Amino acid sequence: MDVSFLGGPYPQRGIGIVAPFDFALDRELWRWVPDEISLHLTRTPYVPVEVSLDLARLVSEHATLRDAVRALNAAEPEVIAYACTSGSFVDGMAGERTMSAAMESAGEVPSLTTSGAVLEALAELDARRIALVTPYTQSVTGALEDFLGEAGVEVTGRSSLGLTRHIWKVPYKDVVGMAREALVGDADALFISCTNLATYDAIPQLEAELRIPVISANQVTMWAALRRLGTTPVGPYQALIDDSARRTLSEGVPQAPLPEPPPVPEPPAYPEYPTTE
């Protein structure tokens, strides 16, 4: 049968994603991606360490990043993104810049990190005072606040879970609860940290309820990567990616909260990772 009438496959532009070994939300990243864009993901090598500042440094070593980027080069991505918040803020703004430079030298294409994308998104929203949500321990959350402070961003309120593993299992209801708890004082925006924390469906709900822009680690990573390709993410009503949503919030137009998302079935039991305990 002659199938020449199909005309495809259509040309695709690629984004290379370097993620830590425990990253479990590949599907969430794809939800922001237009049809003409492909994601090419690779992971850093497994290390038996729980989520901590030590782990953040291990999964962001320059040699590890260069190896990961070289593995992606065969797919010829046009931009590379390092999808880990803690790994890209753990050594401050200087550390974030050198990480991006290390990836660019290995891939010879524009490169970015999640933490760099956070600062880019906050600048886009003109947000200098933020409420902060993290799944991290106090020490990791504190390092994030130091990074934000170095960039001139003030944290007005915070909420964290103190988790050291299985962050991807946190349900939306817990993310929403933390956001409500963190929003104290006069914040310009709310940031939900960690690329392993699901946020896609929670963002429009929170913006409708809290009446401020809400950004998340995965959202800003995809927004910044797609921006370098001259395109924008797809997705539900979100201030960062939808001008009309941003205007609605800035003008204070009343809006009823969206209905709660449907309940998510309990995930299956996963085997415990070995640890250094």
Coordinates of C-alpha atoms in Angstrom, one line a residue:
M1 CA 0.0 0.0 0.0
D2 CA 1.3 3.5 -0.9
V3 CA 1.5 5.5 2.3
S4 CA 3.2 8.6 0.7
F5 CA 0.1 10.6 1.4
L6 CA 0.8 10.5 5.1
G7 CA 3.6 13.1 4.6
G8 CA 5.3 12.5 7.9
P9 CA 7.0 12.2 10.2
Y10 CA 7.0 15.9 10.9
P11 CA 10.3 17.6 11.7
Q12 CA 11.0 17.7 15.5
R13 CA 13.1 20.1 17.5
G14 CA 14.8 18.6 20.5
I15 CA 15.4 19.6 24.1
G16 CA 17.9 17.5 26.0
I17 CA 17.1 16.9 29.7
V18 CA 19.7 15.8 32.3
A19 CA 17.9 14.6 35.4
P20 CA 19.0 13.0 38.7
F21 CA 18.8 9.2 38.9
D22 CA 15.6 9.3 41.0
F23 CA 13.6 11.6 38.8
A24 CA 10.2 10.1 38.3
L25 CA 8.1 12.7 36.5
D26 CA 9.1 12.4 32.9
R27 CA 5.4 12.6 31.9
E28 CA 4.9 15.9 33.7
L29 CA 7.6 17.5 31.7
W30 CA 6.0 16.3 28.4
R31 CA 2.7 17.9 29.4
W32 CA 4.1 21.4 28.8
V33 CA 5.7 20.5 25.5
P34 CA 4.2 21.5 22.1
D35 CA 3.7 18.7 19.5
E36 CA 6.7 19.8 17.4
I37 CA 9.1 19.5 20.3
S38 CA 10.7 16.3 21.5
L39 CA 12.4 15.7 24.9
H40 CA 15.5 13.5 25.1
L41 CA 16.1 12.5 28.7
T42 CA 19.1 11.0 30.4
R43 CA 19.8 10.4 34.1
T44 CA 22.9 10.8 36.3
P45 CA 24.4 7.6 37.7
Y46 CA 22.7 6.1 40.8
V47 CA 24.3 6.9 44.2
P48 CA 23.1 5.4 47.4
V49 CA 22.4 8.7 49.2
E50 CA 19.1 10.2 50.3
V51 CA 17.9 13.6 49.3
S52 CA 20.3 16.0 51.0
L53 CA 22.9 18.6 50.3
D54 CA 25.4 15.8 49.7
L55 CA 23.2 14.2 47.1
A56 CA 22.7 17.6 45.4
R57 CA 26.4 18.0 45.0
L58 CA 27.0 14.4 43.8
V59 CA 24.4 14.7 41.0
S60 CA 25.7 18.0 39.8
E61 CA 29.4 17.4 39.5
H62 CA 30.7 18.9 36.3
A63 CA 32.2 15.6 35.1
T64 CA 28.8 13.9 35.6
L65 CA 27.1 16.7 33.7
R66 CA 29.5 16.6 30.8
D67 CA 29.1 12.9 30.4
A68 CA 25.3 13.2 30.5
V69 CA 25.3 16.0 27.8
R70 CA 27.6 14.0 25.6
A71 CA 25.2 11.1 25.8
L72 CA 22.5 13.4 24.6
N73 CA 24.5 14.9 21.7
A74 CA 23.6 12.0 19.4
A75 CA 19.9 13.2 19.4
E76 CA 21.1 16.7 18.4
P77 CA 19.1 18.8 20.9
E78 CA 19.0 22.5 20.3
V79 CA 19.0 23.3 24.1
I80 CA 20.0 21.3 27.2
A81 CA 18.3 21.7 30.6
Y82 CA 19.5 20.3 33.9
A83 CA 16.3 19.4 35.7
C84 CA 17.1 19.4 39.3
T85 CA 16.5 22.4 41.6
S86 CA 18.7 21.4 44.6
G87 CA 21.6 20.3 42.4
S88 CA 21.7 23.7 40.7
F89 CA 21.3 25.9 43.8
V90 CA 23.5 24.0 46.2
D91 CA 26.6 26.0 45.4
G92 CA 25.0 29.4 45.0
M93 CA 24.7 31.6 41.9
A94 CA 28.3 31.1 40.9
G95 CA 27.8 27.4 41.1
E96 CA 24.7 27.6 38.9
R97 CA 26.6 29.6 36.3
T98 CA 29.5 27.2 36.1
M99 CA 27.1 24.3 35.7
S100 CA 25.5 25.9 32.7
A101 CA 28.9 26.7 31.3
A102 CA 30.1 23.1 31.8
M103 CA 27.0 21.8 29.9
E104 CA 27.4 24.3 27.1
S105 CA 31.0 23.3 26.6
A106 CA 30.1 19.6 26.3
G107 CA 27.1 20.1 24.1
E108 CA 27.9 23.3 22.2
V109 CA 24.2 24.4 22.5
P110 CA 22.5 26.8 25.0
S111 CA 22.2 25.2 28.4
L112 CA 20.3 26.1 31.5
T113 CA 19.4 24.8 35.0
T114 CA 16.2 24.7 37.0
S115 CA 17.5 27.1 39.5
G116 CA 18.6 29.5 36.8
A117 CA 15.2 29.2 35.2
V118 CA 13.5 30.0 38.6
L119 CA 15.3 33.4 38.7
E120 CA 14.5 34.0 35.0
A121 CA 10.8 33.3 35.7
L122 CA 10.7 35.5 38.8
A123 CA 12.3 38.3 36.8
E124 CA 9.7 37.8 34.1
L125 CA 6.9 38.1 36.7
D126 CA 8.7 41.0 38.5
A127 CA 8.5 39.0 41.7
R128 CA 11.0 40.0 44.4
R129 CA 9.1 38.6 47.5
I130 CA 7.9 35.1 47.3
A131 CA 6.3 32.3 49.4
L132 CA 8.2 29.1 49.2
V133 CA 7.1 25.4 49.2
T134 CA 9.6 22.6 49.3
P135 CA 9.6 18.9 50.0
Y136 CA 13.1 19.2 51.5
T137 CA 14.7 19.0 54.9
Q138 CA 15.5 22.2 56.7
S139 CA 19.1 22.2 55.6
V140 CA 18.2 21.9 51.9
T141 CA 15.4 24.5 52.2
G142 CA 17.8 26.8 53.9
A143 CA 20.3 26.5 51.0
L144 CA 17.6 27.4 48.6
E145 CA 16.7 30.5 50.6
D146 CA 20.4 31.5 50.6
F147 CA 20.4 31.1 46.8
L148 CA 17.3 33.2 46.4
G149 CA 18.6 35.8 48.8
E150 CA 21.8 36.1 46.8
A151 CA 19.7 36.9 43.8
G152 CA 17.8 39.6 45.8
V153 CA 14.6 37.5 46.3
E154 CA 13.1 37.7 49.7
V155 CA 11.2 34.7 51.1
T156 CA 8.1 35.9 53.1
G157 CA 6.8 32.5 54.2
R158 CA 7.7 28.9 53.7
S159 CA 6.4 25.4 54.2
S160 CA 8.4 22.1 53.8
L161 CA 7.9 18.4 54.3
G162 CA 11.3 17.3 55.4
L163 CA 11.4 14.3 53.0
T164 CA 14.6 12.5 52.1
R165 CA 13.1 10.1 49.5
H166 CA 10.1 9.2 47.3
I167 CA 9.2 12.9 46.8
W168 CA 7.3 12.0 43.6
K169 CA 4.7 10.2 45.6
V170 CA 3.5 13.4 47.3
P171 CA -0.2 14.0 46.2
Y172 CA -1.6 17.3 45.0
K173 CA -3.6 17.8 48.2
D174 CA -0.3 18.0 50.2
V175 CA 1.2 20.5 47.7
V176 CA -1.9 22.7 47.9
G177 CA -1.9 22.5 51.7
M178 CA 1.8 23.5 51.9
A179 CA 1.1 26.5 49.5
R180 CA -1.7 27.7 51.8
E181 CA 0.5 27.5 54.8
A182 CA 3.4 29.2 53.1
L183 CA 1.5 32.3 51.9
V184 CA 2.0 34.7 54.8
G185 CA 2.9 38.3 54.3
D186 CA 2.9 40.2 51.1
A187 CA 4.2 37.9 48.4
D188 CA 4.5 38.6 44.7
A189 CA 4.5 35.0 43.7
L190 CA 4.7 31.4 45.1
F191 CA 7.4 29.0 44.1
I192 CA 7.1 25.2 44.5
S193 CA 10.6 23.7 44.4
C194 CA 11.9 20.3 43.4
T195 CA 11.5 18.7 39.9
N196 CA 10.4 15.5 41.6
L197 CA 7.3 17.2 43.0
A198 CA 4.2 16.9 40.8
T199 CA 2.6 20.4 40.3
Y200 CA 1.0 20.5 36.7
D201 CA -2.6 20.3 37.7
A202 CA -2.2 22.2 41.0
I203 CA -0.9 25.4 39.5
P204 CA -4.1 26.8 38.0
Q205 CA -6.0 25.8 41.1
L206 CA -3.6 27.6 43.4
E207 CA -3.5 30.7 41.3
A208 CA -7.3 30.9 41.3
E209 CA -7.4 30.6 45.0
L210 CA -4.3 32.5 46.2
R211 CA -4.6 35.3 43.5
I212 CA -0.8 35.4 42.8
P213 CA 1.3 33.8 40.2
V214 CA 2.4 30.3 41.1
I215 CA 5.5 28.7 39.5
S216 CA 7.1 25.3 40.0
A217 CA 10.4 23.7 39.2
N218 CA 9.3 21.6 36.3
Q219 CA 7.2 24.4 34.8
V220 CA 10.0 27.0 34.8
T221 CA 12.5 24.5 33.4
M222 CA 10.3 23.8 30.4
W223 CA 9.3 27.4 30.0
A224 CA 13.0 28.5 29.9
A225 CA 14.0 25.8 27.6
L226 CA 11.2 26.4 25.2
R227 CA 11.8 30.1 25.4
R228 CA 15.3 29.5 23.9
L229 CA 13.7 27.8 21.0
G230 CA 11.4 30.8 20.4
T231 CA 8.3 29.0 21.5
T232 CA 6.1 28.7 24.6
P233 CA 4.7 25.9 26.7
V234 CA 1.2 24.5 26.4
G235 CA -1.0 23.9 29.4
P236 CA -3.8 25.1 31.6
Y237 CA -4.3 28.7 32.7
Q238 CA -1.0 29.6 34.3
A239 CA 0.4 33.2 34.8
L240 CA 3.9 32.4 33.6
I241 CA 2.8 31.0 30.3
D242 CA -0.5 32.7 29.6
D243 CA -0.6 36.5 29.3
S244 CA -4.4 36.6 30.0
A245 CA -3.9 34.7 33.2
R246 CA -1.2 37.1 34.3
R247 CA -3.4 40.2 33.5
T248 CA -6.3 38.7 35.4
L249 CA -4.1 38.3 38.5
S250 CA -2.4 41.7 38.2
E251 CA -5.7 43.5 37.7
G252 CA -7.3 41.7 40.7
V253 CA -10.2 40.4 38.7
P254 CA -12.3 38.2 40.9
Q255 CA -12.3 34.6 39.9
A256 CA -13.9 31.6 41.6
P257 CA -11.5 28.8 42.6
L258 CA -11.3 25.9 40.2
P259 CA -12.9 22.6 41.2
E260 CA -10.6 20.2 43.1
P261 CA -8.8 17.8 40.8
P262 CA -10.2 14.2 40.8
P263 CA -8.6 11.9 43.4
V264 CA -5.5 10.1 42.3
P265 CA -5.3 6.4 43.0
E266 CA -2.7 5.3 45.5
P267 CA 0.5 4.4 43.7
P268 CA 1.9 0.9 43.9
A269 CA 4.5 0.1 46.5
Y270 CA 8.0 0.7 45.3
P271 CA 11.1 -1.1 46.7
E272 CA 13.1 1.0 49.0
Y273 CA 16.4 2.3 47.7
P274 CA 19.5 1.1 49.7
T275 CA 20.9 4.0 51.8
T276 CA 24.1 4.8 53.5
E277 CA 22.5 4.5 56.9

